[in-house]
Coordinates of C-alpha atoms in Angstrom, one line a residue:
Chain A
M1 CA 0.0 0.0 0.0
K2 CA 1.1 3.6 -0.7
R3 CA 2.3 5.4 2.4
I4 CA 3.8 8.7 3.2
Y5 CA 7.5 8.2 4.0
V6 CA 10.0 10.8 5.0
N7 CA 13.7 10.6 4.1
E8 CA 15.5 12.2 6.9
K9 CA 18.5 12.7 4.6
W10 CA 16.6 15.2 2.6
C11 CA 14.4 16.9 5.2
L12 CA 15.6 20.5 5.5
G13 CA 13.5 21.2 8.5
C14 CA 11.7 24.2 6.8
H15 CA 8.3 23.2 8.2
L16 CA 6.6 24.0 5.0
C17 CA 4.7 20.7 5.1
E18 CA 3.1 21.7 8.4
Y19 CA 1.6 24.8 6.7
E20 CA 0.6 22.9 3.5
C21 CA -1.1 20.2 5.6
A22 CA -3.0 22.8 7.8
F23 CA -4.0 24.6 4.6
A24 CA -5.2 21.4 2.9
N25 CA -7.3 20.5 5.9
S26 CA -8.6 24.0 6.5
G27 CA -11.5 23.7 4.0
V28 CA -10.5 27.1 2.6
T29 CA -9.0 27.2 -0.9
D30 CA -6.9 30.4 -0.4
M31 CA -3.9 29.8 1.8
V32 CA -3.6 33.4 3.1
K33 CA -7.3 33.3 4.1
A34 CA -6.8 29.9 5.6
L35 CA -3.8 30.5 7.7
K36 CA -3.2 34.2 8.1
G37 CA -3.1 35.1 11.8
K38 CA -4.0 31.5 12.9
K39 CA -2.1 29.0 15.0
I40 CA -1.9 25.9 12.9
H41 CA -2.7 22.3 14.1
P42 CA -1.2 20.2 11.2
N43 CA -1.3 16.4 11.0
I44 CA 2.4 16.3 10.1
R45 CA 5.0 17.7 12.4
V46 CA 8.7 18.3 11.8
E47 CA 10.9 17.3 14.7
D48 CA 14.2 19.1 14.9
R49 CA 17.3 18.6 16.9
G50 CA 20.4 20.3 15.7
D51 CA 21.0 19.6 12.0
V52 CA 18.6 16.5 12.2
H53 CA 15.1 17.1 10.9
F54 CA 12.3 14.6 10.5
A55 CA 8.7 15.1 9.5
V56 CA 6.4 12.7 11.3
N57 CA 2.9 11.8 10.5
C58 CA 0.5 8.8 10.7
R59 CA 2.1 5.5 9.6
H60 CA -1.2 4.0 9.0
C61 CA -0.2 0.8 10.9
T62 CA -2.2 -2.3 9.6
D63 CA -2.8 -3.4 13.2
A64 CA -2.9 0.0 14.8
I65 CA -2.8 0.5 18.5
C66 CA -4.9 3.6 18.2
V67 CA -7.6 1.6 16.5
R68 CA -7.5 -1.1 19.1
S69 CA -7.7 1.4 22.0
C70 CA -10.5 3.6 20.6
I71 CA -13.4 3.3 22.9
A72 CA -15.9 5.0 20.6
G73 CA -15.1 3.1 17.4
A74 CA -14.1 6.3 15.7
L75 CA -10.8 5.0 14.4
S76 CA -10.8 2.2 11.9
F77 CA -8.5 0.6 9.4
D78 CA -10.2 0.2 6.1
G79 CA -7.6 -1.9 4.3
E80 CA -6.0 1.3 2.9
M81 CA -5.4 3.6 5.8
V82 CA -6.4 4.3 9.5
R83 CA -9.4 6.6 9.3
I84 CA -11.0 8.7 11.9
D85 CA -14.7 9.5 12.0
Q86 CA -14.8 12.7 14.1
N87 CA -18.6 12.4 14.5
K88 CA -18.0 9.3 16.6
C89 CA -15.0 10.6 18.5
V90 CA -15.8 11.4 22.1
G91 CA -12.5 13.3 22.6
C92 CA -11.1 10.9 25.2
L93 CA -7.7 11.3 23.5
T94 CA -6.6 7.8 24.3
C95 CA -5.3 7.5 20.8
V96 CA -3.2 10.5 21.3
L97 CA -1.7 8.9 24.3
V98 CA -1.0 5.5 22.8
C99 CA 0.3 6.4 19.3
P100 CA 4.0 5.6 19.5
Y101 CA 4.7 8.2 16.8
G102 CA 2.8 11.1 18.3
A103 CA 0.9 11.3 15.0
I104 CA -2.5 11.7 16.4
L105 CA -3.3 15.1 18.0
P106 CA -6.3 17.0 19.3
D107 CA -8.0 19.3 16.7
D108 CA -8.1 23.1 16.9
E109 CA -10.7 23.1 19.6
G110 CA -9.2 20.2 21.4
H111 CA -12.6 18.3 21.6
V112 CA -11.8 15.5 19.1
A113 CA -8.7 13.8 17.8
Q114 CA -7.5 14.5 14.2
K115 CA -5.1 12.6 12.1
C116 CA -3.7 12.3 8.5
M117 CA -6.0 10.6 6.1
L118 CA -3.6 11.1 3.1
C119 CA -5.6 14.1 2.1
T120 CA -8.5 12.0 0.8
N121 CA -10.8 13.9 3.2
N122 CA -10.0 17.4 1.6
F123 CA -10.0 19.3 -1.7
T124 CA -6.4 18.5 -2.6
Q125 CA -7.1 14.7 -3.0
E126 CA -3.4 13.9 -2.9
P127 CA -1.0 14.3 0.0
N128 CA -0.4 18.1 0.1
C129 CA 2.8 17.8 2.2
V130 CA 4.3 15.5 -0.5
R131 CA 3.3 17.7 -3.3
H132 CA 4.9 20.8 -1.8
C133 CA 8.0 19.3 -0.2
L134 CA 10.9 21.4 -1.5
N135 CA 13.4 18.5 -1.6
N136 CA 11.4 15.3 -2.1
A137 CA 12.0 14.5 1.5
I138 CA 8.4 13.5 1.8
V139 CA 7.4 10.9 -0.6
Y140 CA 4.1 8.9 -1.2
E141 CA 5.1 5.5 -2.5
E142 CA 4.8 1.8 -2.2
R143 CA 7.5 0.1 0.0
D144 CA 7.7 -3.5 1.2
Chain B
M1 CA 35.8 53.7 10.2
N2 CA 34.0 51.7 7.5
I3 CA 31.6 53.7 5.4
Y4 CA 28.2 52.2 5.4
I5 CA 27.0 50.9 2.0
Q6 CA 23.3 50.7 1.3
P7 CA 22.3 47.3 -0.1
E8 CA 21.7 47.1 -3.6
Y9 CA 18.5 45.1 -3.3
E10 CA 15.7 45.2 -0.9
V11 CA 13.4 42.4 0.4
V12 CA 9.8 43.5 0.1
R13 CA 7.1 41.6 2.1
D14 CA 3.5 41.8 1.3
R15 CA 2.2 42.0 4.9
D16 CA -1.3 41.0 3.7
R17 CA 0.0 37.7 2.3
C18 CA 2.6 36.7 4.9
I19 CA 1.4 34.1 7.2
A20 CA 4.5 34.1 9.3
C21 CA 5.3 30.4 8.7
R22 CA 8.9 31.3 9.0
V23 CA 10.0 29.0 6.0
C24 CA 11.9 32.1 4.6
E25 CA 13.8 32.4 8.0
R26 CA 14.8 28.7 8.1
Q27 CA 15.9 28.7 4.4
C28 CA 18.1 31.8 4.5
A29 CA 21.8 31.1 5.3
N30 CA 22.4 34.9 5.3
L31 CA 20.0 35.3 8.2
V32 CA 18.0 38.0 6.5
H33 CA 14.7 36.9 7.8
S34 CA 13.6 36.9 11.5
Y35 CA 10.5 36.5 13.5
D36 CA 9.4 39.1 16.0
A37 CA 7.6 37.1 18.7
E38 CA 6.3 40.4 20.1
T39 CA 4.4 41.5 17.0
G40 CA 4.0 38.1 15.5
K41 CA 5.4 39.5 12.3
M42 CA 8.4 38.6 10.1
Q43 CA 11.3 41.1 9.7
A44 CA 13.9 41.3 6.9
D45 CA 17.3 42.7 7.1
S46 CA 18.2 43.7 3.5
T47 CA 21.8 44.4 4.3
Q48 CA 22.4 40.7 4.5
C49 CA 20.5 39.7 1.3
V50 CA 22.5 38.5 -1.6
N51 CA 19.3 38.3 -3.8
C52 CA 19.5 34.5 -4.4
H53 CA 15.7 34.3 -4.4
R54 CA 15.5 31.2 -2.2
C55 CA 13.0 32.8 0.1
V56 CA 11.0 34.0 -2.8
C57 CA 10.8 30.7 -4.3
V58 CA 9.9 28.7 -1.1
C59 CA 7.4 31.2 0.3
P60 CA 4.1 29.3 0.1
T61 CA 1.9 32.4 -0.2
H62 CA 4.3 34.3 -2.5
A63 CA 4.5 37.2 -0.2
L64 CA 8.1 38.1 -0.9
K65 CA 9.9 39.9 -3.7
I66 CA 13.3 41.4 -4.1
V67 CA 13.6 44.7 -5.7
K68 CA 16.5 46.9 -6.8
S69 CA 17.0 49.7 -4.3
D70 CA 16.1 53.1 -5.6
D71 CA 18.5 54.6 -3.2
T72 CA 21.2 56.3 -5.2
Y73 CA 24.2 58.6 -5.1
K74 CA 24.0 61.7 -7.2
I75 CA 23.5 60.4 -10.7
N76 CA 26.9 60.4 -12.6
G77 CA 27.6 59.1 -16.0
N78 CA 31.1 58.3 -15.1
W79 CA 31.0 57.2 -11.5
D80 CA 28.0 54.9 -11.2
N81 CA 26.8 53.6 -7.9
Q82 CA 28.5 50.3 -8.2
T83 CA 31.8 51.9 -9.1
I84 CA 31.6 54.2 -6.1
N85 CA 30.6 51.4 -3.7
E86 CA 33.6 49.3 -4.9
V87 CA 35.9 52.1 -4.1
Y88 CA 34.3 52.4 -0.6
R89 CA 34.6 48.6 -0.2
Q90 CA 38.3 48.6 -1.1
A91 CA 38.9 51.6 1.1
N92 CA 37.2 49.8 4.0
S93 CA 39.0 46.5 3.6
G94 CA 42.3 47.1 1.6
G95 CA 41.5 43.9 -0.3
V96 CA 41.1 42.6 -3.8
L97 CA 37.5 42.5 -4.8
L98 CA 36.1 39.0 -5.3
S99 CA 33.3 37.9 -7.5
S100 CA 31.6 34.8 -8.8
M101 CA 30.0 33.5 -11.8
G102 CA 30.5 35.0 -15.2
N103 CA 31.2 38.5 -16.2
P104 CA 27.9 40.4 -15.8
K105 CA 29.0 43.7 -17.5
D106 CA 27.1 45.1 -20.4
Y107 CA 29.5 44.0 -23.2
P108 CA 28.0 43.0 -26.5
V109 CA 26.7 39.4 -26.8
F110 CA 27.6 38.3 -30.3
W111 CA 25.3 35.3 -30.1
D112 CA 22.4 37.8 -30.1
K113 CA 23.8 39.5 -33.2
M114 CA 23.7 36.4 -35.4
L115 CA 20.6 35.1 -37.1
I116 CA 20.1 31.5 -38.3
N117 CA 19.0 30.6 -41.8
A118 CA 15.9 28.5 -42.8
S119 CA 15.0 26.7 -46.0
Q120 CA 12.3 28.0 -48.2
V121 CA 11.0 26.4 -51.5
T122 CA 14.2 25.4 -53.2
N123 CA 15.8 23.5 -50.5
P124 CA 13.0 22.0 -48.3
P125 CA 13.2 21.9 -44.5
I126 CA 13.2 18.6 -42.7
D127 CA 10.7 17.7 -40.1
P128 CA 12.7 16.1 -37.2
L129 CA 9.7 14.4 -35.9
R130 CA 9.3 12.4 -39.0
E131 CA 12.8 12.1 -40.4
P132 CA 16.2 11.2 -38.8
M133 CA 18.0 14.2 -37.3
E134 CA 21.3 13.3 -36.0
T135 CA 22.7 15.1 -32.9
Q136 CA 25.2 12.4 -32.1
L137 CA 28.9 13.2 -32.8
W138 CA 32.4 12.2 -32.0
L139 CA 35.2 14.4 -30.6
G140 CA 38.8 13.6 -31.4
K141 CA 41.3 13.6 -34.2
R142 CA 40.0 12.7 -37.6
T143 CA 43.3 12.0 -39.2
A144 CA 43.1 8.3 -39.6
K145 CA 45.6 6.8 -42.2
I146 CA 44.5 4.1 -44.5
E147 CA 46.6 1.2 -43.5
R148 CA 46.0 -2.5 -44.2
D149 CA 47.2 -5.7 -42.4
E150 CA 48.8 -8.7 -44.2
K151 CA 45.3 -10.0 -45.2
G152 CA 44.4 -6.7 -46.7
R153 CA 41.9 -5.7 -44.1
L154 CA 41.7 -2.1 -43.0
K155 CA 43.6 -1.4 -39.8
N156 CA 41.9 0.9 -37.2
T157 CA 44.2 3.9 -37.1
L158 CA 41.7 6.3 -35.7
A159 CA 42.8 8.1 -32.5
P160 CA 40.5 7.6 -29.5
Q161 CA 37.1 9.4 -29.8
L162 CA 34.5 10.7 -27.3
K163 CA 31.0 9.7 -28.3
L164 CA 28.4 12.3 -27.5
K165 CA 24.7 11.7 -28.0
V166 CA 24.1 15.4 -27.7
P167 CA 26.4 18.3 -28.8
I168 CA 26.5 19.5 -25.1
M169 CA 28.7 18.5 -22.2
F170 CA 28.9 19.9 -18.7
S171 CA 31.8 22.2 -18.0
A172 CA 34.5 21.7 -15.5
M173 CA 33.3 22.5 -12.0
S174 CA 35.3 21.1 -9.2
Y175 CA 34.2 19.3 -6.1
G176 CA 35.0 22.0 -3.5
S177 CA 33.8 24.8 -5.6
I178 CA 30.4 23.0 -6.0
S179 CA 28.8 20.4 -3.6
Y180 CA 28.8 16.6 -3.6
N181 CA 25.1 16.7 -4.5
A182 CA 25.7 19.1 -7.4
H183 CA 28.4 16.7 -8.7
E184 CA 26.2 13.7 -8.3
S185 CA 23.5 15.5 -10.3
L186 CA 25.9 16.3 -13.1
A187 CA 27.3 12.8 -13.2
R188 CA 24.0 11.0 -13.2
A189 CA 22.6 13.5 -15.8
A190 CA 25.7 13.0 -18.0
E191 CA 25.2 9.2 -17.8
E192 CA 21.6 9.4 -18.7
L193 CA 22.1 11.9 -21.6
G194 CA 25.1 10.0 -23.1
T195 CA 27.4 13.0 -22.6
Y196 CA 30.1 14.0 -20.2
Y197 CA 30.6 16.0 -17.1
N198 CA 34.0 17.4 -16.0
T199 CA 35.6 17.0 -12.6
G200 CA 37.3 20.4 -12.8
E201 CA 40.6 20.4 -10.9
G202 CA 39.1 19.1 -7.6
G203 CA 39.8 15.4 -8.1
L204 CA 37.2 12.6 -8.4
H205 CA 35.3 11.7 -5.4
K206 CA 35.5 8.0 -4.6
D207 CA 31.7 7.6 -4.9
F208 CA 31.8 8.9 -8.5
Y209 CA 34.3 6.5 -10.0
K210 CA 31.3 4.4 -11.1
Y211 CA 30.4 7.3 -13.5
G212 CA 33.9 7.2 -15.1
K213 CA 32.8 6.5 -18.7
N214 CA 30.8 9.8 -18.6
T215 CA 33.6 11.7 -16.7
I216 CA 36.2 14.0 -18.1
V217 CA 39.0 14.4 -15.5
Q218 CA 41.0 17.6 -15.3
V219 CA 44.7 18.0 -14.8
A220 CA 45.2 21.6 -13.7
S221 CA 48.2 23.5 -12.4
G222 CA 47.5 22.4 -8.9
R223 CA 47.4 18.7 -10.0
F224 CA 44.8 18.1 -7.2
G225 CA 43.6 14.5 -6.9
V226 CA 45.7 13.4 -10.0
Y227 CA 46.9 9.8 -9.9
K228 CA 46.7 6.7 -12.0
D229 CA 43.3 5.5 -10.9
Y230 CA 41.9 9.0 -11.5
L231 CA 43.2 9.0 -15.1
D232 CA 42.2 5.4 -15.7
A233 CA 38.6 6.1 -14.5
A234 CA 37.9 8.8 -17.0
A235 CA 36.6 8.9 -20.6
A236 CA 39.0 11.7 -21.4
I237 CA 41.6 13.8 -19.7
E238 CA 41.5 17.6 -19.9
I239 CA 44.6 19.7 -19.2
K240 CA 43.4 23.0 -18.0
M241 CA 45.6 25.9 -19.1
G242 CA 43.1 28.6 -18.4
Q243 CA 39.7 29.5 -17.5
G244 CA 37.4 32.1 -19.2
A245 CA 36.4 33.9 -16.0
K246 CA 40.0 34.4 -14.9
P247 CA 42.6 34.0 -17.7
G248 CA 46.1 34.3 -16.6
I249 CA 45.5 33.6 -13.0
G250 CA 45.4 30.5 -10.9
G251 CA 42.8 29.4 -8.5
H252 CA 42.3 29.6 -4.7
L253 CA 39.9 27.4 -2.8
P254 CA 39.8 28.8 0.8
G255 CA 40.7 26.3 3.6
A256 CA 37.2 26.7 5.1
K257 CA 35.9 24.8 2.0
I258 CA 38.4 22.0 2.4
S259 CA 36.2 19.6 4.3
A260 CA 37.5 16.0 5.2
D261 CA 35.8 14.8 2.0
V262 CA 37.2 17.5 -0.2
S263 CA 40.6 16.9 1.3
E264 CA 40.6 13.2 0.6
T265 CA 39.4 13.9 -3.0
R266 CA 41.9 16.6 -3.6
M267 CA 44.7 14.8 -1.7
I268 CA 45.6 17.7 0.2
P269 CA 45.5 18.6 4.0
Q270 CA 42.1 19.4 5.5
G271 CA 41.4 23.2 6.3
V272 CA 44.5 24.4 4.2
D273 CA 43.9 26.8 1.2
A274 CA 44.1 25.0 -2.1
I275 CA 46.2 27.1 -4.4
S276 CA 46.4 26.4 -8.2
P277 CA 49.3 28.4 -9.6
A278 CA 48.7 30.7 -12.6
P279 CA 51.0 28.7 -14.9
H280 CA 51.7 25.0 -15.0
H281 CA 55.1 25.1 -13.6
D282 CA 56.3 22.5 -16.1
I283 CA 54.6 24.2 -19.2
Y284 CA 56.3 27.3 -20.7
S285 CA 56.0 26.4 -24.4
I286 CA 54.0 24.3 -26.8
E287 CA 56.9 21.7 -26.5
D288 CA 56.3 21.5 -22.8
L289 CA 52.6 21.2 -23.4
R290 CA 53.3 18.3 -25.8
Q291 CA 55.3 16.6 -23.1
L292 CA 52.4 16.6 -20.7
V293 CA 49.9 15.6 -23.4
Y294 CA 52.0 12.6 -24.2
S295 CA 52.8 11.8 -20.5
L296 CA 49.0 11.6 -19.9
K297 CA 48.6 9.5 -23.0
E298 CA 51.4 7.2 -22.1
A299 CA 49.9 6.8 -18.6
T300 CA 46.6 5.7 -20.1
D301 CA 47.8 3.5 -22.9
Y302 CA 46.8 6.0 -25.6
K303 CA 43.2 5.0 -25.1
K304 CA 41.8 8.3 -24.1
P305 CA 41.5 11.6 -25.9
V306 CA 43.4 14.5 -24.3
I307 CA 41.7 17.9 -24.2
V308 CA 43.6 21.1 -23.7
K309 CA 41.4 24.0 -22.3
I310 CA 42.4 27.6 -22.7
A311 CA 40.7 30.8 -22.0
A312 CA 39.7 33.0 -24.9
V313 CA 42.3 35.6 -25.1
H314 CA 43.6 38.0 -27.8
N315 CA 46.1 35.5 -29.4
C316 CA 44.0 32.4 -29.0
A317 CA 44.1 31.4 -32.7
A318 CA 47.8 31.1 -32.7
I319 CA 47.8 29.3 -29.4
A320 CA 45.1 26.9 -30.7
S321 CA 47.3 26.3 -33.7
G322 CA 50.1 25.3 -31.3
I323 CA 47.8 23.1 -29.3
A324 CA 46.6 21.3 -32.4
R325 CA 50.2 20.5 -33.1
S326 CA 50.9 19.4 -29.5
G327 CA 49.2 16.1 -29.9
A328 CA 46.0 17.2 -28.1
D329 CA 42.8 15.6 -29.5
I330 CA 40.4 18.3 -28.4
I331 CA 40.7 22.0 -27.8
A332 CA 38.3 23.5 -25.3
I333 CA 38.0 27.3 -25.4
D334 CA 36.4 29.2 -22.6
G335 CA 35.0 32.7 -23.2
Y336 CA 35.2 35.7 -21.0
R337 CA 31.7 35.3 -19.8
G338 CA 32.4 31.8 -18.5
G339 CA 31.6 31.2 -14.7
T340 CA 33.8 30.7 -11.7
G341 CA 33.3 29.9 -8.0
A342 CA 35.5 32.9 -7.2
A343 CA 37.7 35.3 -9.2
P344 CA 39.1 38.8 -8.7
T345 CA 36.4 41.1 -10.0
R346 CA 38.7 43.2 -12.1
I347 CA 40.1 40.1 -13.8
R348 CA 36.6 38.6 -14.4
D349 CA 35.2 41.8 -15.7
N350 CA 38.1 43.0 -17.8
V351 CA 40.2 40.1 -19.1
G352 CA 39.7 37.9 -22.1
I353 CA 37.4 38.0 -25.2
P354 CA 34.0 36.8 -26.3
I355 CA 33.9 33.2 -27.1
E356 CA 32.1 33.8 -30.4
L357 CA 35.0 35.8 -31.8
A358 CA 37.6 33.4 -30.4
L359 CA 35.9 30.4 -31.8
A360 CA 35.5 32.0 -35.3
Q361 CA 39.2 32.9 -35.3
V362 CA 40.5 29.5 -34.0
D363 CA 38.4 27.6 -36.5
Q364 CA 39.5 29.8 -39.3
R365 CA 43.1 29.7 -38.4
L366 CA 43.1 25.8 -38.1
R367 CA 41.4 25.5 -41.4
E368 CA 43.9 27.9 -43.2
E369 CA 46.7 25.8 -41.7
G370 CA 45.1 22.6 -42.8
I371 CA 45.1 21.2 -39.3
R372 CA 41.4 21.5 -38.4
D373 CA 41.1 17.7 -38.5
E374 CA 43.8 17.3 -36.0
V375 CA 41.5 18.5 -33.2
S376 CA 37.9 18.9 -32.3
I377 CA 36.8 22.2 -30.9
V378 CA 34.6 22.5 -27.8
V379 CA 33.5 25.9 -26.7
G380 CA 32.0 27.3 -23.4
G381 CA 31.8 30.5 -21.6
S382 CA 28.2 31.4 -21.7
V383 CA 26.4 29.2 -24.0
R384 CA 22.9 30.2 -22.7
S385 CA 20.4 28.3 -25.0
S386 CA 20.1 25.9 -27.9
A387 CA 20.3 28.7 -30.2
D388 CA 23.7 29.6 -28.9
V389 CA 24.7 26.0 -29.4
V390 CA 23.5 26.0 -33.0
K391 CA 25.4 29.3 -33.7
A392 CA 28.5 27.9 -32.1
I393 CA 28.4 24.8 -34.2
A394 CA 27.8 26.9 -37.4
L395 CA 30.8 29.1 -36.4
G396 CA 33.0 25.9 -36.3
A397 CA 32.6 24.2 -32.9
D398 CA 32.1 20.5 -32.5
A399 CA 30.3 20.8 -29.3
C400 CA 29.6 23.1 -26.4
Y401 CA 30.3 23.1 -22.7
I402 CA 27.6 24.4 -20.4
G403 CA 28.3 25.3 -16.8
T404 CA 26.2 28.3 -15.8
A405 CA 23.1 27.0 -17.6
A406 CA 23.6 23.6 -15.8
L407 CA 23.8 25.3 -12.5
L408 CA 20.7 27.4 -13.2
A409 CA 18.9 24.1 -13.9
L410 CA 20.0 23.0 -10.4
G411 CA 18.4 26.1 -8.8
C412 CA 21.2 28.7 -9.0
H413 CA 19.8 32.3 -9.3
L414 CA 23.1 33.9 -10.3
C415 CA 23.4 35.9 -7.1
R416 CA 27.1 35.7 -7.7
T417 CA 28.1 35.2 -4.2
C418 CA 29.5 31.6 -4.5
Q419 CA 32.7 32.8 -2.9
T420 CA 31.0 33.2 0.5
G421 CA 30.2 29.4 0.6
K422 CA 26.8 30.1 1.9
C423 CA 24.8 29.0 -1.2
N424 CA 21.2 28.8 -0.3
W425 CA 20.5 26.3 -3.1
G426 CA 23.0 23.7 -2.0
I427 CA 25.3 24.2 -5.0
A428 CA 28.3 26.4 -4.3
T429 CA 28.8 25.3 -0.6
Q430 CA 30.3 22.6 1.5
R431 CA 28.1 23.3 4.6
P432 CA 26.2 20.0 5.2
D433 CA 22.9 21.6 6.1
L434 CA 23.0 23.6 2.8
V435 CA 24.4 20.8 0.6
K436 CA 21.4 18.7 1.5
R437 CA 19.1 21.2 0.0
L438 CA 20.0 19.9 -3.4
N439 CA 18.5 16.5 -3.8
P440 CA 20.3 14.8 -6.8
D441 CA 17.2 12.8 -7.6
I442 CA 15.6 16.2 -8.4
G443 CA 18.8 17.8 -9.7
Y444 CA 19.8 15.2 -12.3
K445 CA 16.4 15.2 -13.7
R446 CA 16.3 18.8 -14.2
L447 CA 19.6 18.7 -15.9
V448 CA 18.4 15.8 -18.2
N449 CA 15.2 17.9 -18.9
L450 CA 17.2 20.9 -19.9
V451 CA 19.6 19.2 -22.2
T452 CA 16.8 17.1 -23.7
A453 CA 14.7 20.2 -24.4
W454 CA 17.7 22.0 -26.0
N455 CA 18.4 19.0 -28.1
H456 CA 14.8 19.1 -29.4
E457 CA 15.2 22.7 -30.2
I458 CA 18.6 22.0 -32.0
Q459 CA 16.9 19.4 -34.1
E460 CA 14.1 21.9 -35.0
M461 CA 16.5 24.6 -36.0
M462 CA 18.7 22.2 -38.0
G463 CA 15.6 20.7 -39.7
G464 CA 14.6 24.3 -40.6
M465 CA 17.9 24.8 -42.3
G466 CA 17.5 21.5 -44.2
I467 CA 20.4 20.1 -42.4
N468 CA 20.0 16.6 -40.9
S469 CA 23.1 16.2 -38.6
V470 CA 25.3 18.4 -36.5
E471 CA 28.2 17.1 -38.4
A472 CA 26.8 18.8 -41.5
L473 CA 26.1 22.0 -39.6
R474 CA 29.7 22.3 -38.2
G475 CA 31.5 25.3 -39.7
N476 CA 28.6 26.1 -42.0
R477 CA 28.9 29.9 -41.6
L478 CA 26.6 30.6 -44.5
M479 CA 23.8 29.5 -42.1
L480 CA 24.6 32.6 -40.1
R481 CA 24.0 36.3 -40.8
G482 CA 25.1 39.2 -38.7
I483 CA 22.8 42.0 -37.5
G484 CA 24.0 45.2 -35.9
L485 CA 27.6 44.4 -36.4
T486 CA 30.5 46.4 -37.9
D487 CA 32.5 45.3 -40.9
T488 CA 35.4 44.3 -38.6
E489 CA 33.1 42.2 -36.4
L490 CA 31.6 40.5 -39.5
S491 CA 35.1 39.7 -40.8
V492 CA 36.3 38.4 -37.4
L493 CA 33.2 36.2 -37.2
G494 CA 33.6 35.3 -40.9
I495 CA 29.8 35.8 -41.6
K496 CA 27.8 37.9 -44.0
Y497 CA 25.4 40.7 -42.9
A498 CA 21.7 39.9 -42.8
G499 CA 20.2 40.5 -46.3
E500 CA 23.4 39.6 -48.1
S501 CA 22.9 36.5 -50.3
M502 CA 24.9 33.4 -50.5

């Protein structure tokens, strides 16, 4: 299955992916309108230490601990990816606690969890972080 | 006291569009951009800006632009702002002014004063999409003798040749002056395109020996990184006598750029300045040059062509004649607009001659002396487009070297501050955090795209002329006409004026 992978070797730590993610999931088609003056809550986060940078987002584990621990049945693995149904989410944030990658986080208001759904849930229809990565550090590809 | 010099360019931020994502700040090695946590706004310090356009290109909302400052001293036809600032700079520092990339001065560009012919009615043009259009060629001596063995079969007496699938090669750029990733991009692109890249005088990194059959290795006055395996790895060997950007002077790679890797590749101590002398200390005549040419041939079993590269200077036709007689297989001529990682500004801007004129004169001279077949001619020093390539071939070149155009394809924006080693595009730097900005997977593809596109255009232009191979275009000066040129310029170029018939 195609997944988003990050090549640490090429990640520049520019954090552009975070903004492209927040924009893609904002529901607004103009980036300035979507993000100007706002604090962003992206599904991808760049972790930095010194010269090492690494963008982290959901691995879409086939047997995901978040899915197993969800008390409301909001998280599911549909054979392609781990999806979240925010209408079912009760905001217990257990998934946030159990995700070993820190890839699930509370949404803007903090009442429900949010996570990467490979941009299938927004207007871009292809992972926007991948599309805009300056250095092909974030790739969307099939790997064994 | 240093006199303050107002920056030449200013960073302009559209506050309505800036979302303060700080990508510009993280991508500027010159520390121009900063975030003011108090106001939540981005700031820019134009005094540090080199106008490399990295921030402009990476800004997700296109909120940035760089403009020429309208600050000016009192307008003066003789003392323009730059001239005055250079005096201030030298009075401040006491140093020689350094610059990078090619001569940016407003000298005439003769490529732009030559027009290409096309066929009409009597000599039909050729459609390169439907008919064969050959851009493949060979570089080397074409002076094979007809000799037969005892059974009467023809013996192969042809000197070693370089086969090019396109009439374009990548110019010499050393590892040290450009980054590992830039080199990898060039090497992989050369391999895919069926052409050659050139190590420059920086030696060949151990990782790149595998691209040897697409590599031209250079032997320059500093002899950096030259040893048997290096010569054996290459497809051809280039003796660098001069460089278009700085004819008559050597090179100087500051110790700061001699990283462990560069030091190993160049075979010199780490952190110590790498100085290439102005002359080769063993070459003071054509006879001396001949000795080096044959030493290199001997060392490689006469299997590889030897190129001699010179800068285009006033007497280059006579020099080329000497080189053709020295045993060299190929002459490379580098025009005064050729690029460099660092050169004294006065040299770069005032020494040498245009490649168009040098090429015309060299080709003419070698033809007159009946030795044009002794050597192939490769020209560089600002070949900017496929049209320049076509014009160069029509003037007599066998192939072209591109350096600056290749770097542009990799992202270079000609900010001309390579000498600082802080290239924001990951090209002219050895700083690991900057080098990684150039992903060779992207870089090599862009180079392949560029040369492929040029090759298509070359085929279109040749087809228009009714010519179906670069071999047939070579030296075909009747395919060129001058525009806006004086009689002297026309006669140096050996072409007629636009409107004059065959």
